[in-house]
CSV table of C-alpha atoms in Angstrom, one decimal:
chain,number,residue,atom,x,y,z
H,1,MET,CA,-25.2,8.6,25.6
H,2,GLU,CA,-23.5,7.4,22.2
H,3,PRO,CA,-23.1,10.3,19.4
H,4,ALA,CA,-25.6,10.4,16.8
H,5,GLY,CA,-22.7,11.7,14.4
H,6,GLN,CA,-18.8,12.0,14.1
H,7,SER,CA,-16.2,12.8,12.4
H,8,SER,CA,-11.9,11.9,12.7
H,9,THR,CA,-11.3,10.7,16.2
H,10,THR,CA,-13.2,12.3,19.7
H,11,PRO,CA,-12.2,15.7,20.6
H,12,ASN,CA,-11.0,15.7,24.3
H,13,ILE,CA,-14.0,17.4,25.6
H,14,VAL,CA,-15.2,16.1,29.1
H,15,VAL,CA,-18.9,15.4,28.6
H,16,PRO,CA,-20.5,14.2,31.7
H,17,ALA,CA,-22.4,11.0,31.7
H,18,ASN,CA,-25.5,13.1,32.5
H,19,HIS,CA,-24.7,16.2,30.5
H,20,GLN,CA,-28.5,17.6,31.7
H,21,HIS,CA,-26.1,19.1,34.5
H,22,GLN,CA,-23.1,20.2,32.2
H,23,VAL,CA,-23.9,23.5,32.4
H,24,SER,CA,-24.5,24.2,36.6
H,25,SER,CA,-21.7,22.1,37.0
H,26,ALA,CA,-19.3,24.2,34.6
H,27,VAL,CA,-20.1,27.1,35.7
H,28,ARG,CA,-19.1,26.2,38.8
H,29,GLU,CA,-15.4,24.8,37.7
H,30,GLU,CA,-12.6,26.6,38.4
H,31,GLY,CA,-11.1,29.1,35.9
H,32,ALA,CA,-14.0,29.1,33.9
H,33,THR,CA,-15.3,33.1,33.5
H,34,LEU,CA,-17.5,34.9,31.2
H,35,SER,CA,-17.4,36.8,28.1
H,36,PRO,CA,-16.2,39.8,27.9
H,37,PRO,CA,-14.6,39.5,31.1
H,38,ASN,CA,-16.4,41.7,33.8
H,39,THR,CA,-20.0,42.8,31.8
H,40,TRP,CA,-22.3,40.6,33.1
H,41,SER,CA,-22.5,37.8,35.9
H,42,SER,CA,-24.6,35.2,37.3
H,43,SER,CA,-27.8,35.8,38.5
H,44,SER,CA,-29.3,34.1,41.6
H,45,VAL,CA,-31.6,31.7,39.7
H,46,GLU,CA,-30.2,29.1,37.8
H,47,LEU,CA,-32.6,26.7,35.4
H,48,ASP,CA,-33.3,23.3,36.0
H,49,ASP,CA,-31.8,21.4,32.8
H,50,GLU,CA,-33.2,17.5,33.9
H,51,SER,CA,-35.9,18.1,31.8
H,52,ASP,CA,-34.1,18.7,28.2
H,53,ASN,CA,-31.4,17.8,26.3
H,54,ARG,CA,-29.5,20.9,25.3
H,55,LEU,CA,-25.6,19.3,24.1
H,56,LEU,CA,-25.7,19.5,20.3
H,57,PHE,CA,-21.9,19.1,19.5
H,58,ALA,CA,-18.1,19.3,20.1
H,59,CYS,CA,-15.2,20.5,18.4
H,60,THR,CA,-12.1,21.2,18.6
H,61,PHE,CA,-10.1,24.0,16.1
H,62,SER,CA,-7.5,25.8,15.4
H,63,LEU,CA,-6.6,29.2,16.0
H,64,PRO,CA,-6.6,31.9,15.0
H,65,GLN,CA,-8.2,30.4,12.0
H,66,GLY,CA,-11.1,28.3,13.2
H,67,THR,CA,-10.2,25.2,11.1
H,68,VAL,CA,-11.7,21.8,12.1
H,69,VAL,CA,-9.1,19.4,13.6
H,70,SER,CA,-12.1,16.6,14.9
H,71,SER,CA,-15.6,16.9,15.6
H,72,VAL,CA,-18.5,14.6,17.2
H,73,THR,CA,-22.0,15.1,17.3
H,74,TYR,CA,-24.8,14.3,20.2
H,75,ASN,CA,-28.0,15.8,18.2
H,76,ASP,CA,-29.6,13.6,15.5
H,77,GLN,CA,-29.9,17.0,13.9
H,78,PHE,CA,-26.4,16.7,13.1
H,79,ASN,CA,-25.0,14.6,10.8
H,80,ASP,CA,-21.1,13.8,9.4
H,81,GLN,CA,-20.9,16.3,6.9
H,82,TYR,CA,-22.4,19.5,9.4
H,83,LEU,CA,-18.6,19.9,10.3
H,84,PRO,CA,-16.0,17.8,8.8
H,85,ILE,CA,-12.4,18.1,9.4
H,86,GLY,CA,-11.0,21.1,7.3
H,87,SER,CA,-14.2,23.2,7.3
H,88,SER,CA,-14.6,26.3,9.6
H,89,PHE,CA,-15.9,26.6,12.8
H,90,LEU,CA,-15.6,30.6,12.6
H,91,GLU,CA,-18.0,30.5,9.6
H,92,ARG,CA,-20.8,28.3,12.1
H,93,LEU,CA,-21.0,31.1,14.5
H,94,GLU,CA,-22.7,35.1,14.1
H,95,SER,CA,-20.0,37.9,13.0
H,96,LYS,CA,-20.3,37.9,16.9
H,97,GLY,CA,-19.3,35.4,18.2
H,98,GLN,CA,-16.4,34.9,16.0
H,99,SER,CA,-15.0,38.1,17.6
H,100,PHE,CA,-15.8,37.4,21.2
H,101,ILE,CA,-13.9,33.8,20.5
H,102,LEU,CA,-10.9,34.9,19.0
H,103,SER,CA,-10.6,37.8,21.6
H,104,ALA,CA,-11.4,35.2,24.8
H,105,ALA,CA,-9.0,33.1,23.1
H,106,ALA,CA,-5.7,35.6,23.8
H,107,ALA,CA,-7.2,36.5,27.1
H,108,SER,CA,-8.0,33.3,29.1
H,109,VAL,CA,-7.8,29.5,29.3
H,110,LYS,CA,-11.5,29.0,29.8
H,111,GLN,CA,-14.9,31.2,29.1
H,112,ARG,CA,-18.1,30.8,28.9
H,113,ILE,CA,-19.6,32.2,25.6
H,114,PHE,CA,-23.0,33.0,24.1
H,115,ALA,CA,-23.5,33.2,20.6
H,116,ARG,CA,-25.9,32.0,17.3
H,117,VAL,CA,-25.1,29.2,15.4
H,118,THR,CA,-25.8,28.4,12.1
H,119,MET,CA,-27.7,25.2,12.6
H,120,PRO,CA,-28.1,22.3,9.4
H,121,ASP,CA,-31.5,24.3,7.9
H,122,ASN,CA,-29.3,27.5,8.0
H,123,SER,CA,-31.0,29.0,10.8
H,124,LEU,CA,-29.4,30.9,13.4
H,125,ARG,CA,-30.4,29.2,17.0
H,126,ALA,CA,-29.1,31.0,20.6
H,127,CYS,CA,-26.2,28.8,21.9
H,128,GLU,CA,-24.1,28.6,24.6
H,129,LEU,CA,-20.0,27.6,24.0
H,130,LEU,CA,-17.7,26.0,27.1
H,131,CYS,CA,-14.6,26.7,25.7
H,132,GLU,CA,-11.3,25.5,27.1
H,133,PHE,CA,-7.9,27.9,25.2
H,134,GLU,CA,-4.9,26.3,24.4
H,135,ARG,CA,-2.0,27.7,22.8
H,136,ASP,CA,-2.8,27.0,18.9
H,137,ARG,CA,-6.6,25.5,19.5
H,138,ALA,CA,-9.2,25.6,21.0
H,139,LYS,CA,-11.8,22.9,22.2
H,140,THR,CA,-16.1,23.7,22.7
H,141,THR,CA,-18.6,21.9,24.0
H,142,VAL,CA,-22.2,23.8,22.2
H,143,LEU,CA,-25.4,23.5,24.0
H,144,ALA,CA,-29.0,24.6,23.0
H,145,LEU,CA,-30.5,27.8,25.4
H,146,ARG,CA,-34.2,27.3,25.6
H,147,SER,CA,-36.8,29.6,26.7
H,148,ALA,CA,-37.7,30.2,30.3
H,149,PHE,CA,-41.4,29.7,29.3
H,150,SER,CA,-41.1,26.4,26.9
H,151,PRO,CA,-44.1,23.9,27.7
H,152,SER,CA,-41.2,21.5,29.4
H,153,ILE,CA,-40.5,23.6,32.5
H,154,HIS,CA,-43.2,24.1,34.7
H,155,PRO,CA,-44.2,26.1,36.7
H,156,PHE,CA,-43.3,29.5,36.0
H,157,HIS,CA,-41.0,30.9,38.7
H,158,VAL,CA,-40.5,34.6,39.7
H,159,PHE,CA,-36.9,35.9,38.3
H,160,THR,CA,-34.4,38.4,39.0
H,161,PHE,CA,-32.2,39.7,37.3
H,162,ILE,CA,-29.9,43.1,37.5
H,163,THR,CA,-28.7,45.3,34.3
H,164,LYS,CA,-26.2,48.6,34.6
H,165,HIS,CA,-26.0,51.3,32.4
H,166,SER,CA,-23.9,54.4,32.7
H,167,SER,CA,-24.4,58.1,32.3
H,168,THR,CA,-23.9,57.6,28.7
H,169,CYS,CA,-27.5,55.2,28.8
H,170,ALA,CA,-25.3,52.2,27.3
H,171,LEU,CA,-25.8,49.0,29.1
H,172,THR,CA,-22.2,47.9,30.6
H,173,HIS,CA,-23.9,44.9,32.1
H,174,ILE,CA,-26.5,42.4,32.3
H,175,ASP,CA,-26.8,39.0,34.4
H,176,TYR,CA,-26.6,36.2,31.5
H,177,ALA,CA,-28.9,34.1,33.1
H,178,SER,CA,-31.9,36.6,32.1
H,179,ILE,CA,-31.0,34.9,28.7
H,180,PRO,CA,-33.5,32.2,29.1
H,181,TYR,CA,-36.0,35.1,29.6
H,182,LEU,CA,-35.0,37.8,27.3
H,183,GLY,CA,-34.1,36.2,24.2
H,184,LEU,CA,-31.2,38.5,24.1
H,185,LEU,CA,-27.5,37.6,24.5
H,186,PRO,CA,-25.5,39.8,26.0
H,187,THR,CA,-23.7,40.6,22.9
H,188,ASP,CA,-26.5,42.1,21.8
H,189,LEU,CA,-27.1,44.3,24.5
H,190,ILE,CA,-23.6,45.1,26.0
H,191,GLY,CA,-22.7,48.8,24.9
H,192,LYS,CA,-26.4,49.2,23.2
H,193,SER,CA,-28.9,52.1,24.3
H,194,LEU,CA,-30.7,51.1,27.9
H,195,LEU,CA,-33.9,51.3,25.3
H,196,ALA,CA,-32.6,48.7,23.3
H,197,PHE,CA,-35.2,46.1,25.2
H,198,VAL,CA,-37.6,48.5,27.0
H,199,TYR,CA,-41.3,48.8,24.8
H,200,ALA,CA,-41.2,51.9,23.7
H,201,PRO,CA,-45.3,52.9,25.4
H,202,ASP,CA,-42.9,52.7,28.8
H,203,VAL,CA,-40.1,54.9,27.9
H,204,HIS,CA,-41.9,57.6,30.5
H,205,VAL,CA,-41.3,54.9,33.6
H,206,VAL,CA,-37.6,55.1,32.5
H,207,ARG,CA,-37.6,58.8,32.5
H,208,GLN,CA,-39.7,58.8,35.9
H,209,ALA,CA,-37.1,56.7,37.4
H,210,HIS,CA,-33.8,58.6,36.3
H,211,ILE,CA,-35.6,62.1,37.7
H,212,ASP,CA,-36.3,60.6,40.8
H,213,LEU,CA,-32.9,58.8,41.2
H,214,HIS,CA,-31.6,62.6,40.9
H,215,ASN,CA,-33.6,64.1,43.0
H,216,SER,CA,-32.9,61.2,46.2
H,217,ARG,CA,-29.7,61.4,44.8
H,218,GLY,CA,-29.2,58.1,44.0
H,219,LYS,CA,-31.1,56.2,46.9
H,220,VAL,CA,-33.3,53.3,45.1
H,221,VAL,CA,-36.3,54.3,43.7
H,222,LYS,CA,-39.6,52.2,42.4
H,223,SER,CA,-40.6,52.6,39.4
H,224,ILE,CA,-44.3,54.2,38.8
H,225,ALA,CA,-45.7,51.9,37.0
H,226,GLU,CA,-45.0,48.2,35.5
H,227,LEU,CA,-41.8,48.7,33.3
H,228,ARG,CA,-42.7,46.6,29.9
H,229,LEU,CA,-39.0,44.7,28.6
H,230,VAL,CA,-39.0,43.5,24.8
H,231,ALA,CA,-37.6,40.4,24.2
H,232,HIS,CA,-36.0,39.2,21.3
H,233,ASN,CA,-38.7,37.4,19.1
H,234,GLY,CA,-41.2,40.8,20.5
H,235,ALA,CA,-43.0,39.1,22.9
H,236,ILE,CA,-43.7,42.0,26.2
H,237,LEU,CA,-42.5,40.8,29.3
H,238,ARG,CA,-44.0,42.7,32.5
H,239,SER,CA,-41.0,43.7,35.5
H,240,GLN,CA,-41.4,45.5,38.8
H,241,THR,CA,-38.1,47.4,38.8
H,242,GLU,CA,-35.8,49.1,41.5
H,243,TRP,CA,-33.2,51.6,40.3
H,244,SER,CA,-30.7,53.3,42.5
H,245,ALA,CA,-27.4,55.1,41.2
H,246,TYR,CA,-24.0,55.8,42.0
H,247,LEU,CA,-22.3,59.5,42.2
H,248,ASN,CA,-19.6,60.8,41.8
H,249,PRO,CA,-18.3,62.1,45.4
H,250,TRP,CA,-16.9,65.0,43.7
H,251,THR,CA,-19.3,66.5,40.3
H,252,LYS,CA,-22.1,65.0,42.4
H,253,LYS,CA,-23.4,63.4,39.5
H,254,ILE,CA,-24.9,60.1,38.4
H,255,GLU,CA,-22.6,58.0,36.5
H,256,LEU,CA,-24.1,54.7,37.3
H,257,VAL,CA,-27.4,53.4,37.7
H,258,VAL,CA,-28.4,49.9,38.5
H,259,ALA,CA,-31.8,47.9,37.5
H,260,ARG,CA,-33.0,45.5,39.0
H,261,HIS,CA,-35.6,44.1,37.0
H,262,ARG,CA,-38.1,41.0,38.8
H,263,ILE,CA,-40.2,39.4,36.0
H,264,CYS,CA,-43.0,38.2,37.7
H,265,SER,CA,-45.0,36.8,34.9
H,266,VAL,CA,-45.0,35.2,31.4
H,267,PRO,CA,-44.4,37.1,27.7
H,268,ILE,CA,-47.4,38.3,26.5
H,269,GLY,CA,-47.0,37.0,22.8
H,270,ASP,CA,-45.3,33.6,21.7
H,271,ALA,CA,-43.2,32.4,24.7
H,272,ASP,CA,-40.0,31.2,22.7
H,273,VAL,CA,-38.2,34.8,23.6
H,274,LEU,CA,-35.4,32.6,22.0
H,275,ALA,CA,-36.9,33.1,18.5
H,276,ALA,CA,-35.8,35.6,15.8
H,277,PRO,CA,-38.9,38.3,15.6
H,278,ALA,CA,-41.6,37.5,13.1
H,279,ASN,CA,-40.6,40.3,10.2
H,280,GLY,CA,-36.5,40.3,11.0
H,281,GLN,CA,-36.7,43.2,12.9
H,282,GLN,CA,-37.9,44.6,16.9
H,283,THR,CA,-40.8,47.0,16.3
H,284,ASN,CA,-41.8,47.1,20.0
H,285,VAL,CA,-38.9,49.4,21.0
H,286,LEU,CA,-38.2,53.1,19.9
H,287,PRO,CA,-36.9,53.5,16.2
H,288,PRO,CA,-33.4,55.0,16.4
H,289,VAL,CA,-34.1,58.5,15.8
H,290,MET,CA,-36.6,58.7,19.1
H,291,ALA,CA,-34.2,56.8,20.8
H,292,LYS,CA,-31.9,59.1,20.2
H,293,THR,CA,-33.5,62.1,21.9
H,294,PHE,CA,-34.9,60.2,24.5
H,295,GLU,CA,-31.5,59.2,25.9
H,296,ASP,CA,-30.4,63.2,25.1
H,297,GLU,CA,-32.9,63.9,27.7
H,298,LEU,CA,-31.9,61.1,30.0
H,299,ARG,CA,-27.8,61.9,30.2
H,300,SER,CA,-29.5,65.6,30.7
H,301,ILE,CA,-31.1,64.9,33.9
H,302,MET,CA,-28.1,62.5,34.8
H,303,ASN,CA,-25.7,65.2,34.8
H,304,ARG,CA,-28.1,68.1,36.2
H,305,ILE,CA,-26.8,69.3,39.5
H,306,SER,CA,-29.4,70.3,42.5
H,307,ARG,CA,-29.5,74.6,43.7
H,308,ALA,CA,-28.0,73.9,46.8
H,309,GLN,CA,-24.9,71.9,44.6
H,310,PHE,CA,-24.5,74.8,42.3
H,311,ILE,CA,-24.6,77.4,45.1
H,312,VAL,CA,-22.0,75.5,47.1
H,313,SER,CA,-19.8,75.7,43.5
H,314,LEU,CA,-20.0,79.0,43.6
H,315,VAL,CA,-18.7,79.6,46.7
H,316,LEU,CA,-15.9,77.3,46.6
H,317,ARG,CA,-14.5,78.8,43.4
H,318,GLU,CA,-15.2,82.1,44.5
H,319,PRO,CA,-11.6,83.4,46.0
H,320,VAL,CA,-10.8,83.2,49.8
H,321,GLY,CA,-10.1,86.9,49.9
H,322,ASP,CA,-13.3,88.1,48.7
H,323,ARG,CA,-14.8,86.2,51.1
H,324,LEU,CA,-12.9,87.8,53.8
H,325,ILE,CA,-13.6,91.5,53.3
H,326,ARG,CA,-17.0,90.6,53.5
C-alpha cells in the first residue's frame, strides 16, 4: 500500500504488507509489553481486524523533546502538514499519553500504549501506539481503535474481561482487550474508582457482591443481578459478573477483588462506544460526592472481620499466664 502523504524519509518502522494483521502480530512480538507494566493484560478474546484498515501513520521523533524527525501517513485523512519535520508529536497526544510515552521510554525497548490522538480536524481519537525506543529517539506506528459493535464487525461475540481493584476501591488492572467494548482506555481507569464505569442505579449490586465476598471469605460469588456498565460515550452494557477476592492470611481482610465481567449483548445507546459523550461529561455514573460515600462503605465491608475472627484475635492477645491460671 502506498502512503497517502509523506514528509522527509520514511521512518525505520516495519509495516507489514497486509497491515490488517499488524495488531495481533505486534502483540506477540518478543519484547513487546504493556503500558504501564503489569497493570493490565491481554484478554482471551481478540478482535479480527481483516475487515477494516486501522493504520493511520508512523513517525520517528526525538526524546524527550518529541520533535518529529520523519513521518509517513497511510490514510487519506492525513496530509504532509499533519506532522511536518520539526513539529511536536507529543503535542498531538492527550496529556496522559504524553506522560505514558516518556515513562515507557525510560523503562523499556518496545511498548504498546493506548492514547487519544488529535486528528487533522482537531478531534480526539482513541488509538493504539506500537512504540520502539532507542537512546534518544522513538519510532511509533499509530493505529485507530474501533468499536466492537461497529457495522463492519458481525456477528456480535460474547466477550469476557477482568478487572481488579484494591481495598481502597481503586482499579489496579483492566484487560486492554476491553477497550473496543467499553471505549475506555486503561489510562482512563487505572488508579480510579471501580465506580467510574458502573451504572449509577446498579451500585447496590456491587455492594451486595462485596458483602457476599466478605461472608464467603473470598470464594467466588455471582452478582445478584446483571451489572450494567457505562461505556465512554454513555452507552449502557449489560454484564454477568462473578467476583472473587484475596484475603490477607494474617489480617483476614480483603485486599484485592477480582471481577470477571461477561458482556452478552450489544450496548443500549450509540454503538460507537469510543466516541466522546454528547455533553462532554459522563452522566450515567455516580457523581463524585456520592461515589466517595459509597467507596467508604465498600472499604468498611472489605476491612470488616467476622465475630469468630474477632474472638480469636482477643484470645491471641491475652497473656499466656492468664490463660493458664483459668
